[in-house]
Amino acid sequence: MSNQISIIEIFQRFNTEEKCIKHFEKIRWPKGLVCPRCGSKRIFKFKAEGKTGKERHLYECVDCHYQYSVTTGTIFHNSHLPLTKWFLAIYMICSAKKGVSAKQLQRELDISYQTAWYMSHRIRLAMQEDDRFCQKFSDVCEVDETYIGGKGKGKRGRGAANKIPVVAIKERTSGKIRMKAVKDVSSSTLKGFIRAHAQTGANINTDEFTSYLWLDSSEFTHSVVKHSETYVDGDVYTNGVENIWSLFKRSIVGVFHKVSAKYLPLYLNEFEFRFNHRDTYNMLDRVLETSF
Ligand SMILES: [Zn+2]
């Protein structure tokens, strides 16, 4: 974590609403203010008093008269919370290796539990891998699936009731991953997932599960780990992606206790994002870039 921006620097740079707005403006409109409705560049800035008496920083388009703020159409929209708290919350969620519970956010930011819960879900929406930042994998990849939730262990079949199948792909050279909660682990589901994240010609390593058999006669190269055989080809393995499962499971057990099917995709987003950006210096900016 030492290669990441410190909380002191975040605090010094973003300790007032004005500083946060100025920074977010630059991220939203790097080439200058643009009307979100008509695209005009003739924008008039003004301040007004909001319902709660708080000063609001607004923009008005000279051409279509649309009035908006820097947070309109972003994850921060319709929130009474200052950006100073949002920025700190993003920083906290990004820099904690296993994530941050709503309870902890409530305590550290001096907000209500409901607000903390709402904030962390909104932030998770922005913690998404995006094609701008993560292109399709083209190198050697490992693919595997597991089951999350429910009681007891179980992989593929017995014991898997009430559990949600999750599939992941990891590219070896970049160390990046993509994960997805899926409805089943059929060939067609796994095919859709692999095609979405790997380029034609990529070398896909999997185990002997029958849902991967189609890879043998497809647009990909298929290398199969034969757990049943004593001879092991040193270059064919899925340990990398298997390690992801244990990391993910530890993080949801440790911080979030139980994850429902409804929220699992969001937790997967958050985990994937944090994992892929573990060497990014300023994850706050990266989240701000996908917050609108
Ligand atoms: Zn306009």
PDB file of C-alpha atoms and ligand atoms in Angstrom:
ATOM      1  CA  MET A   1       0.000   0.000   0.000  1.00  0.00           C
ATOM      2  CA  SER A   2       3.023   2.245   0.338  1.00  0.00           C
ATOM      3  CA  ASN A   3       2.842   3.116  -3.346  1.00  0.00           C
ATOM      4  CA  GLN A   4      -0.561   4.708  -2.835  1.00  0.00           C
ATOM      5  CA  ILE A   5      -1.606   8.229  -2.074  1.00  0.00           C
ATOM      6  CA  SER A   6      -1.781   8.859   1.677  1.00  0.00           C
ATOM      7  CA  ILE A   7      -4.808   9.916   3.671  1.00  0.00           C
ATOM      8  CA  ILE A   8      -2.959  13.105   4.647  1.00  0.00           C
ATOM      9  CA  GLU A   9      -2.537  14.081   1.028  1.00  0.00           C
ATOM     10  CA  ILE A  10      -6.221  13.344   0.335  1.00  0.00           C
ATOM     11  CA  PHE A  11      -7.182  15.408   3.347  1.00  0.00           C
ATOM     12  CA  GLN A  12      -5.003  18.361   2.379  1.00  0.00           C
ATOM     13  CA  ARG A  13      -6.109  18.408  -1.219  1.00  0.00           C
ATOM     14  CA  PHE A  14      -9.818  17.901  -0.563  1.00  0.00           C
ATOM     15  CA  ASN A  15     -10.661  19.488   2.768  1.00  0.00           C
ATOM     16  CA  THR A  16     -13.170  21.988   1.375  1.00  0.00           C
ATOM     17  CA  GLU A  17     -16.164  21.620  -0.893  1.00  0.00           C
ATOM     18  CA  GLU A  18     -14.701  24.166  -3.330  1.00  0.00           C
ATOM     19  CA  LYS A  19     -11.511  22.132  -3.763  1.00  0.00           C
ATOM     20  CA  CYS A  20     -13.522  18.953  -4.397  1.00  0.00           C
ATOM     21  CA  ILE A  21     -15.776  20.658  -6.939  1.00  0.00           C
ATOM     22  CA  LYS A  22     -12.811  22.140  -8.788  1.00  0.00           C
ATOM     23  CA  HIS A  23     -11.123  18.755  -8.990  1.00  0.00           C
ATOM     24  CA  PHE A  24     -14.247  16.894 -10.055  1.00  0.00           C
ATOM     25  CA  GLU A  25     -14.966  19.558 -12.690  1.00  0.00           C
ATOM     26  CA  LYS A  26     -11.590  18.843 -14.266  1.00  0.00           C
ATOM     27  CA  ILE A  27     -12.309  15.114 -14.335  1.00  0.00           C
ATOM     28  CA  ARG A  28     -15.841  15.462 -15.748  1.00  0.00           C
ATOM     29  CA  TRP A  29     -15.043  18.133 -18.297  1.00  0.00           C
ATOM     30  CA  PRO A  30     -11.288  17.935 -19.019  1.00  0.00           C
ATOM     31  CA  LYS A  31     -11.652  20.177 -22.088  1.00  0.00           C
ATOM     32  CA  GLY A  32     -13.731  22.798 -20.316  1.00  0.00           C
ATOM     33  CA  LEU A  33     -17.342  22.983 -19.157  1.00  0.00           C
ATOM     34  CA  VAL A  34     -19.888  21.377 -21.479  1.00  0.00           C
ATOM     35  CA  CYS A  35     -23.684  21.391 -21.163  1.00  0.00           C
ATOM     36  CA  PRO A  36     -24.759  17.762 -20.479  1.00  0.00           C
ATOM     37  CA  ARG A  37     -28.020  18.414 -22.325  1.00  0.00           C
ATOM     38  CA  CYS A  38     -27.133  20.262 -25.556  1.00  0.00           C
ATOM     39  CA  GLY A  39     -23.333  20.098 -25.623  1.00  0.00           C
ATOM     40  CA  SER A  40     -22.896  23.868 -25.648  1.00  0.00           C
ATOM     41  CA  LYS A  41     -19.693  25.267 -24.220  1.00  0.00           C
ATOM     42  CA  ARG A  42     -21.257  28.548 -23.214  1.00  0.00           C
ATOM     43  CA  ILE A  43     -21.762  27.943 -19.512  1.00  0.00           C
ATOM     44  CA  PHE A  44     -22.503  30.438 -16.801  1.00  0.00           C
ATOM     45  CA  LYS A  45     -21.470  29.656 -13.219  1.00  0.00           C
ATOM     46  CA  PHE A  46     -23.405  30.895 -10.206  1.00  0.00           C
ATOM     47  CA  LYS A  47     -24.119  30.166  -6.567  1.00  0.00           C
ATOM     48  CA  ALA A  48     -27.530  29.685  -4.981  1.00  0.00           C
ATOM     49  CA  GLU A  49     -28.901  28.705  -1.613  1.00  0.00           C
ATOM     50  CA  GLY A  50     -30.245  25.153  -1.439  1.00  0.00           C
ATOM     51  CA  LYS A  51     -33.319  23.981   0.478  1.00  0.00           C
ATOM     52  CA  THR A  52     -31.271  23.353   3.590  1.00  0.00           C
ATOM     53  CA  GLY A  53     -29.622  26.774   3.407  1.00  0.00           C
ATOM     54  CA  LYS A  54     -26.403  25.275   2.121  1.00  0.00           C
ATOM     55  CA  GLU A  55     -24.612  27.101  -0.654  1.00  0.00           C
ATOM     56  CA  ARG A  56     -24.922  25.342  -4.002  1.00  0.00           C
ATOM     57  CA  HIS A  57     -22.498  25.728  -6.885  1.00  0.00           C
ATOM     58  CA  LEU A  58     -24.493  25.656 -10.103  1.00  0.00           C
ATOM     59  CA  TYR A  59     -24.048  26.020 -13.837  1.00  0.00           C
ATOM     60  CA  GLU A  60     -26.479  27.298 -16.404  1.00  0.00           C
ATOM     61  CA  CYS A  61     -26.245  26.704 -20.119  1.00  0.00           C
ATOM     62  CA  VAL A  62     -26.509  29.985 -22.003  1.00  0.00           C
ATOM     63  CA  ASP A  63     -28.049  28.225 -25.004  1.00  0.00           C
ATOM     64  CA  CYS A  64     -30.651  25.824 -23.544  1.00  0.00           C
ATOM     65  CA  HIS A  65     -30.876  27.324 -20.023  1.00  0.00           C
ATOM     66  CA  TYR A  66     -30.375  23.933 -18.396  1.00  0.00           C
ATOM     67  CA  GLN A  67     -29.271  24.263 -14.783  1.00  0.00           C
ATOM     68  CA  TYR A  68     -27.090  21.619 -13.227  1.00  0.00           C
ATOM     69  CA  SER A  69     -24.315  21.010 -10.730  1.00  0.00           C
ATOM     70  CA  VAL A  70     -21.053  19.076 -10.904  1.00  0.00           C
ATOM     71  CA  THR A  71     -22.813  16.070  -9.349  1.00  0.00           C
ATOM     72  CA  THR A  72     -25.829  15.961 -11.703  1.00  0.00           C
ATOM     73  CA  GLY A  73     -25.936  12.564 -13.383  1.00  0.00           C
ATOM     74  CA  THR A  74     -23.209  11.078 -11.179  1.00  0.00           C
ATOM     75  CA  ILE A  75     -23.239   8.635  -8.272  1.00  0.00           C
ATOM     76  CA  PHE A  76     -23.255  11.702  -5.984  1.00  0.00           C
ATOM     77  CA  HIS A  77     -26.489  13.050  -7.441  1.00  0.00           C
ATOM     78  CA  ASN A  78     -29.327  13.888  -5.026  1.00  0.00           C
ATOM     79  CA  SER A  79     -27.146  13.504  -1.992  1.00  0.00           C
ATOM     80  CA  HIS A  80     -27.068  16.040   0.804  1.00  0.00           C
ATOM     81  CA  LEU A  81     -23.595  14.866   1.726  1.00  0.00           C
ATOM     82  CA  PRO A  82     -20.633  17.093   0.945  1.00  0.00           C
ATOM     83  CA  LEU A  83     -18.123  15.869  -1.617  1.00  0.00           C
ATOM     84  CA  THR A  84     -15.457  16.061   1.093  1.00  0.00           C
ATOM     85  CA  LYS A  85     -17.116  13.051   2.777  1.00  0.00           C
ATOM     86  CA  TRP A  86     -17.703  11.238  -0.498  1.00  0.00           C
ATOM     87  CA  PHE A  87     -14.037  11.588  -1.465  1.00  0.00           C
ATOM     88  CA  LEU A  88     -12.894  10.274   1.908  1.00  0.00           C
ATOM     89  CA  ALA A  89     -15.326   7.363   1.693  1.00  0.00           C
ATOM     90  CA  ILE A  90     -14.004   6.435  -1.758  1.00  0.00           C
ATOM     91  CA  TYR A  91     -10.461   6.661  -0.486  1.00  0.00           C
ATOM     92  CA  MET A  92     -11.257   4.415   2.481  1.00  0.00           C
ATOM     93  CA  ILE A  93     -13.079   1.808   0.412  1.00  0.00           C
ATOM     94  CA  CYS A  94     -10.315   1.713  -2.195  1.00  0.00           C
ATOM     95  CA  SER A  95      -7.384   1.507   0.148  1.00  0.00           C
ATOM     96  CA  ALA A  96      -8.706  -1.127   2.561  1.00  0.00           C
ATOM     97  CA  LYS A  97      -7.605  -4.414   1.104  1.00  0.00           C
ATOM     98  CA  LYS A  98     -10.711  -6.244   2.239  1.00  0.00           C
ATOM     99  CA  GLY A  99     -13.148  -3.383   1.861  1.00  0.00           C
ATOM    100  CA  VAL A 100     -14.938  -1.303   4.469  1.00  0.00           C
ATOM    101  CA  SER A 101     -18.237  -2.103   6.166  1.00  0.00           C
ATOM    102  CA  ALA A 102     -21.059   0.451   6.363  1.00  0.00           C
ATOM    103  CA  LYS A 103     -20.627   0.371  10.123  1.00  0.00           C
ATOM    104  CA  GLN A 104     -17.033   1.524   9.854  1.00  0.00           C
ATOM    105  CA  LEU A 105     -17.929   4.292   7.385  1.00  0.00           C
ATOM    106  CA  GLN A 106     -20.658   5.438   9.765  1.00  0.00           C
ATOM    107  CA  ARG A 107     -18.135   5.768  12.581  1.00  0.00           C
ATOM    108  CA  GLU A 108     -15.259   7.322  10.670  1.00  0.00           C
ATOM    109  CA  LEU A 109     -17.292   9.851   8.678  1.00  0.00           C
ATOM    110  CA  ASP A 110     -19.768  10.693  11.427  1.00  0.00           C
ATOM    111  CA  ILE A 111     -22.844   9.880   9.377  1.00  0.00           C
ATOM    112  CA  SER A 112     -25.908   7.681   9.947  1.00  0.00           C
ATOM    113  CA  TYR A 113     -25.808   3.967   9.226  1.00  0.00           C
ATOM    114  CA  GLN A 114     -28.382   4.337   6.408  1.00  0.00           C
ATOM    115  CA  THR A 115     -26.281   7.053   4.783  1.00  0.00           C
ATOM    116  CA  ALA A 116     -23.127   4.958   5.096  1.00  0.00           C
ATOM    117  CA  TRP A 117     -24.878   1.971   3.563  1.00  0.00           C
ATOM    118  CA  TYR A 118     -26.228   4.102   0.697  1.00  0.00           C
ATOM    119  CA  MET A 119     -22.822   5.666   0.073  1.00  0.00           C
ATOM    120  CA  SER A 120     -20.963   2.396  -0.068  1.00  0.00           C
ATOM    121  CA  HIS A 121     -23.443   0.984  -2.569  1.00  0.00           C
ATOM    122  CA  ARG A 122     -23.237   4.072  -4.750  1.00  0.00           C
ATOM    123  CA  ILE A 123     -19.442   3.951  -4.680  1.00  0.00           C
ATOM    124  CA  ARG A 124     -19.492   0.281  -5.594  1.00  0.00           C
ATOM    125  CA  LEU A 125     -21.457   1.200  -8.717  1.00  0.00           C
ATOM    126  CA  ALA A 126     -18.536   3.334  -9.835  1.00  0.00           C
ATOM    127  CA  MET A 127     -15.920   0.740  -8.942  1.00  0.00           C
ATOM    128  CA  GLN A 128     -16.361  -0.910 -12.286  1.00  0.00           C
ATOM    129  CA  GLU A 129     -13.836  -2.109 -14.728  1.00  0.00           C
ATOM    130  CA  ASP A 130     -14.412  -0.248 -17.923  1.00  0.00           C
ATOM    131  CA  ASP A 131     -13.256  -1.029 -21.459  1.00  0.00           C
ATOM    132  CA  ARG A 132     -11.262   2.181 -21.381  1.00  0.00           C
ATOM    133  CA  PHE A 133      -9.153   0.777 -18.546  1.00  0.00           C
ATOM    134  CA  CYS A 134      -9.301  -2.979 -19.055  1.00  0.00           C
ATOM    135  CA  GLN A 135      -9.212  -4.346 -22.593  1.00  0.00           C
ATOM    136  CA  LYS A 136      -9.930  -7.930 -23.564  1.00  0.00           C
ATOM    137  CA  PHE A 137      -7.238 -10.338 -22.412  1.00  0.00           C
ATOM    138  CA  SER A 138      -4.988 -11.693 -25.161  1.00  0.00           C
ATOM    139  CA  ASP A 139      -2.307 -13.630 -23.315  1.00  0.00           C
ATOM    140  CA  VAL A 140      -2.364 -16.877 -21.303  1.00  0.00           C
ATOM    141  CA  CYS A 141      -5.512 -16.864 -19.181  1.00  0.00           C
ATOM    142  CA  GLU A 142      -6.880 -19.054 -16.431  1.00  0.00           C
ATOM    143  CA  VAL A 143     -10.613 -19.632 -16.076  1.00  0.00           C
ATOM    144  CA  ASP A 144     -12.408 -21.283 -13.174  1.00  0.00           C
ATOM    145  CA  GLU A 145     -15.766 -21.199 -11.416  1.00  0.00           C
ATOM    146  CA  THR A 146     -16.869 -21.486  -7.830  1.00  0.00           C
ATOM    147  CA  TYR A 147     -19.983 -21.157  -5.687  1.00  0.00           C
ATOM    148  CA  ILE A 148     -20.593 -18.353  -3.243  1.00  0.00           C
ATOM    149  CA  GLY A 149     -23.036 -18.252  -0.346  1.00  0.00           C
ATOM    150  CA  GLY A 150     -25.328 -20.891   1.116  1.00  0.00           C
ATOM    151  CA  LYS A 151     -24.175 -23.398   3.664  1.00  0.00           C
ATOM    152  CA  GLY A 152     -21.496 -26.038   3.421  1.00  0.00           C
ATOM    153  CA  LYS A 153     -18.952 -26.704   0.748  1.00  0.00           C
ATOM    154  CA  GLY A 154     -19.823 -27.806  -2.709  1.00  0.00           C
ATOM    155  CA  LYS A 155     -18.583 -27.422  -6.188  1.00  0.00           C
ATOM    156  CA  ARG A 156     -20.591 -28.244  -9.289  1.00  0.00           C
ATOM    157  CA  GLY A 157     -23.590 -30.142  -8.079  1.00  0.00           C
ATOM    158  CA  ARG A 158     -24.065 -31.643  -4.662  1.00  0.00           C
ATOM    159  CA  GLY A 159     -24.135 -29.020  -1.948  1.00  0.00           C
ATOM    160  CA  ALA A 160     -24.409 -26.251  -4.490  1.00  0.00           C
ATOM    161  CA  ALA A 161     -28.086 -25.534  -3.745  1.00  0.00           C
ATOM    162  CA  ASN A 162     -28.716 -21.939  -2.647  1.00  0.00           C
ATOM    163  CA  LYS A 163     -25.262 -21.029  -3.843  1.00  0.00           C
ATOM    164  CA  ILE A 164     -24.512 -18.620  -6.637  1.00  0.00           C
ATOM    165  CA  PRO A 165     -22.087 -19.692  -9.341  1.00  0.00           C
ATOM    166  CA  VAL A 166     -19.328 -17.206 -10.053  1.00  0.00           C
ATOM    167  CA  VAL A 167     -16.844 -17.432 -12.908  1.00  0.00           C
ATOM    168  CA  ALA A 168     -13.491 -15.669 -13.153  1.00  0.00           C
ATOM    169  CA  ILE A 169     -10.753 -15.205 -15.718  1.00  0.00           C
ATOM    170  CA  LYS A 170      -7.219 -14.102 -14.922  1.00  0.00           C
ATOM    171  CA  GLU A 171      -4.625 -12.985 -17.445  1.00  0.00           C
ATOM    172  CA  ARG A 172      -1.224 -14.158 -16.285  1.00  0.00           C
ATOM    173  CA  THR A 173       1.047 -11.402 -17.575  1.00  0.00           C
ATOM    174  CA  SER A 174      -1.070  -8.447 -16.482  1.00  0.00           C
ATOM    175  CA  GLY A 175      -2.363 -10.183 -13.356  1.00  0.00           C
ATOM    176  CA  LYS A 176      -5.774  -8.672 -14.039  1.00  0.00           C
ATOM    177  CA  ILE A 177      -9.045 -10.440 -13.422  1.00  0.00           C
ATOM    178  CA  ARG A 178     -12.685 -10.250 -14.483  1.00  0.00           C
ATOM    179  CA  MET A 179     -15.427 -11.928 -12.452  1.00  0.00           C
ATOM    180  CA  LYS A 180     -19.143 -12.473 -12.896  1.00  0.00           C
ATOM    181  CA  ALA A 181     -22.048 -14.023 -11.016  1.00  0.00           C
ATOM    182  CA  VAL A 182     -23.785 -16.335 -13.502  1.00  0.00           C
ATOM    183  CA  LYS A 183     -27.075 -18.232 -13.605  1.00  0.00           C
ATOM    184  CA  ASP A 184     -25.396 -21.584 -14.253  1.00  0.00           C
ATOM    185  CA  VAL A 185     -22.092 -23.102 -15.347  1.00  0.00           C
ATOM    186  CA  SER A 186     -23.286 -24.511 -18.668  1.00  0.00           C
ATOM    187  CA  SER A 187     -21.063 -24.436 -21.740  1.00  0.00           C
ATOM    188  CA  SER A 188     -23.040 -21.603 -23.289  1.00  0.00           C
ATOM    189  CA  THR A 189     -22.836 -19.427 -20.160  1.00  0.00           C
ATOM    190  CA  LEU A 190     -19.089 -19.950 -19.820  1.00  0.00           C
ATOM    191  CA  LYS A 191     -18.613 -19.409 -23.549  1.00  0.00           C
ATOM    192  CA  GLY A 192     -20.372 -16.037 -23.311  1.00  0.00           C
ATOM    193  CA  PHE A 193     -18.189 -15.000 -20.392  1.00  0.00           C
ATOM    194  CA  ILE A 194     -14.887 -16.079 -21.986  1.00  0.00           C
ATOM    195  CA  ARG A 195     -15.745 -14.444 -25.312  1.00  0.00           C
ATOM    196  CA  ALA A 196     -16.598 -11.208 -23.530  1.00  0.00           C
ATOM    197  CA  HIS A 197     -13.226 -10.996 -21.824  1.00  0.00           C
ATOM    198  CA  ALA A 198     -10.660 -12.833 -23.967  1.00  0.00           C
ATOM    199  CA  GLN A 199      -9.506 -12.130 -27.485  1.00  0.00           C
ATOM    200  CA  THR A 200      -9.530 -14.739 -30.226  1.00  0.00           C
ATOM    201  CA  GLY A 201      -6.332 -16.771 -30.053  1.00  0.00           C
ATOM    202  CA  ALA A 202      -5.835 -16.412 -26.311  1.00  0.00           C
ATOM    203  CA  ASN A 203      -4.573 -19.516 -24.531  1.00  0.00           C
ATOM    204  CA  ILE A 204      -7.226 -20.506 -21.984  1.00  0.00           C
ATOM    205  CA  ASN A 205      -6.200 -22.798 -19.128  1.00  0.00           C
ATOM    206  CA  THR A 206      -9.015 -24.640 -17.372  1.00  0.00           C
ATOM    207  CA  ASP A 207      -9.546 -27.876 -15.521  1.00  0.00           C
ATOM    208  CA  GLU A 208     -11.272 -30.907 -17.054  1.00  0.00           C
ATOM    209  CA  PHE A 209     -14.839 -29.734 -16.391  1.00  0.00           C
ATOM    210  CA  THR A 210     -17.059 -30.701 -19.341  1.00  0.00           C
ATOM    211  CA  SER A 211     -18.410 -27.156 -19.770  1.00  0.00           C
ATOM    212  CA  TYR A 212     -14.975 -26.172 -21.101  1.00  0.00           C
ATOM    213  CA  LEU A 213     -14.776 -28.907 -23.755  1.00  0.00           C
ATOM    214  CA  TRP A 214     -15.975 -26.568 -26.506  1.00  0.00           C
ATOM    215  CA  LEU A 215     -12.707 -24.638 -26.125  1.00  0.00           C
ATOM    216  CA  ASP A 216     -10.863 -27.530 -27.831  1.00  0.00           C
ATOM    217  CA  SER A 217     -12.462 -26.750 -31.175  1.00  0.00           C
ATOM    218  CA  SER A 218     -12.945 -23.028 -30.984  1.00  0.00           C
ATOM    219  CA  GLU A 219     -11.286 -19.709 -31.652  1.00  0.00           C
ATOM    220  CA  PHE A 220      -9.110 -20.144 -28.543  1.00  0.00           C
ATOM    221  CA  THR A 221      -6.185 -22.373 -27.629  1.00  0.00           C
ATOM    222  CA  HIS A 222      -7.201 -24.676 -24.786  1.00  0.00           C
ATOM    223  CA  SER A 223      -4.807 -26.072 -22.174  1.00  0.00           C
ATOM    224  CA  VAL A 224      -6.310 -28.484 -19.678  1.00  0.00           C
ATOM    225  CA  VAL A 225      -5.063 -29.119 -16.160  1.00  0.00           C
ATOM    226  CA  LYS A 226      -5.508 -32.812 -15.500  1.00  0.00           C
ATOM    227  CA  HIS A 227      -5.929 -33.060 -11.743  1.00  0.00           C
ATOM    228  CA  SER A 228      -6.337 -36.826 -12.129  1.00  0.00           C
ATOM    229  CA  GLU A 229      -2.944 -37.399 -13.705  1.00  0.00           C
ATOM    230  CA  THR A 230       0.416 -37.581 -11.995  1.00  0.00           C
ATOM    231  CA  TYR A 231       2.259 -35.833 -14.810  1.00  0.00           C
ATOM    232  CA  VAL A 232       1.826 -32.099 -14.562  1.00  0.00           C
ATOM    233  CA  ASP A 233       2.739 -29.716 -17.359  1.00  0.00           C
ATOM    234  CA  GLY A 234       4.462 -26.829 -15.609  1.00  0.00           C
ATOM    235  CA  ASP A 235       2.864 -24.190 -17.823  1.00  0.00           C
ATOM    236  CA  VAL A 236      -0.670 -25.471 -17.546  1.00  0.00           C
ATOM    237  CA  TYR A 237      -2.317 -24.532 -14.275  1.00  0.00           C
ATOM    238  CA  THR A 238      -5.194 -22.611 -12.761  1.00  0.00           C
ATOM    239  CA  ASN A 239      -3.662 -21.794  -9.360  1.00  0.00           C
ATOM    240  CA  GLY A 240      -3.721 -18.076 -10.097  1.00  0.00           C
ATOM    241  CA  VAL A 241      -7.464 -17.908 -10.497  1.00  0.00           C
ATOM    242  CA  GLU A 242      -8.015 -20.385  -7.662  1.00  0.00           C
ATOM    243  CA  ASN A 243      -6.181 -18.020  -5.315  1.00  0.00           C
ATOM    244  CA  ILE A 244      -8.678 -15.322  -6.263  1.00  0.00           C
ATOM    245  CA  TRP A 245     -11.489 -17.442  -4.809  1.00  0.00           C
ATOM    246  CA  SER A 246      -9.854 -17.768  -1.429  1.00  0.00           C
ATOM    247  CA  LEU A 247      -9.084 -14.039  -1.324  1.00  0.00           C
ATOM    248  CA  PHE A 248     -12.636 -13.132  -2.294  1.00  0.00           C
ATOM    249  CA  LYS A 249     -14.211 -15.553   0.159  1.00  0.00           C
ATOM    250  CA  ARG A 250     -12.051 -14.286   2.998  1.00  0.00           C
ATOM    251  CA  SER A 251     -12.991 -10.717   2.211  1.00  0.00           C
ATOM    252  CA  ILE A 252     -16.751 -11.319   2.196  1.00  0.00           C
ATOM    253  CA  VAL A 253     -16.575 -13.432   5.334  1.00  0.00           C
ATOM    254  CA  GLY A 254     -14.361 -10.986   7.178  1.00  0.00           C
ATOM    255  CA  VAL A 255     -16.047  -7.715   6.350  1.00  0.00           C
ATOM    256  CA  PHE A 256     -19.466  -8.334   4.913  1.00  0.00           C
ATOM    257  CA  HIS A 257     -20.432 -11.575   6.710  1.00  0.00           C
ATOM    258  CA  LYS A 258     -23.295 -12.491   4.438  1.00  0.00           C
ATOM    259  CA  VAL A 259     -23.806 -11.387   0.868  1.00  0.00           C
ATOM    260  CA  SER A 260     -27.186 -11.790  -0.774  1.00  0.00           C
ATOM    261  CA  ALA A 261     -27.661 -12.741  -4.418  1.00  0.00           C
ATOM    262  CA  LYS A 262     -28.900  -9.235  -5.105  1.00  0.00           C
ATOM    263  CA  TYR A 263     -25.699  -7.548  -3.977  1.00  0.00           C
ATOM    264  CA  LEU A 264     -23.152 -10.172  -4.977  1.00  0.00           C
ATOM    265  CA  PRO A 265     -22.525  -8.576  -8.419  1.00  0.00           C
ATOM    266  CA  LEU A 266     -21.679  -5.296  -6.688  1.00  0.00           C
ATOM    267  CA  TYR A 267     -19.250  -6.937  -4.271  1.00  0.00           C
ATOM    268  CA  LEU A 268     -17.656  -8.733  -7.203  1.00  0.00           C
ATOM    269  CA  ASN A 269     -17.237  -5.386  -8.984  1.00  0.00           C
ATOM    270  CA  GLU A 270     -15.611  -3.885  -5.946  1.00  0.00           C
ATOM    271  CA  PHE A 271     -13.275  -6.825  -5.441  1.00  0.00           C
ATOM    272  CA  GLU A 272     -12.304  -6.999  -9.111  1.00  0.00           C
ATOM    273  CA  PHE A 273     -11.712  -3.270  -9.231  1.00  0.00           C
ATOM    274  CA  ARG A 274      -9.555  -3.189  -6.114  1.00  0.00           C
ATOM    275  CA  PHE A 275      -7.582  -6.227  -7.252  1.00  0.00           C
ATOM    276  CA  ASN A 276      -6.897  -4.853 -10.740  1.00  0.00           C
ATOM    277  CA  HIS A 277      -5.907  -1.473  -9.399  1.00  0.00           C
ATOM    278  CA  ARG A 278      -3.766  -2.645  -6.511  1.00  0.00           C
ATOM    279  CA  ASP A 279      -0.791  -0.798  -8.049  1.00  0.00           C
ATOM    280  CA  THR A 280      -2.684   2.357  -9.023  1.00  0.00           C
ATOM    281  CA  TYR A 281      -1.351   5.364  -7.135  1.00  0.00           C
ATOM    282  CA  ASN A 282      -4.560   7.339  -6.951  1.00  0.00           C
ATOM    283  CA  MET A 283      -7.634   5.111  -6.970  1.00  0.00           C
ATOM    284  CA  LEU A 284      -9.841   8.046  -5.971  1.00  0.00           C
ATOM    285  CA  ASP A 285      -9.358   9.638  -9.381  1.00  0.00           C
ATOM    286  CA  ARG A 286      -9.934   6.326 -11.070  1.00  0.00           C
ATOM    287  CA  VAL A 287     -13.304   5.963  -9.287  1.00  0.00           C
ATOM    288  CA  LEU A 288     -14.222   9.561 -10.085  1.00  0.00           C
ATOM    289  CA  GLU A 289     -13.600   8.800 -13.747  1.00  0.00           C
ATOM    290  CA  THR A 290     -16.319   6.129 -13.767  1.00  0.00           C
ATOM    291  CA  SER A 291     -18.704   7.921 -11.426  1.00  0.00           C
ATOM    292  CA  PHE A 292     -20.702   9.638 -14.167  1.00  0.00           C
TER     293      PHE A 292
HETATM  294 ZN    ZN B   1     -27.401  23.414 -22.979  1.00  0.00          ZN
END
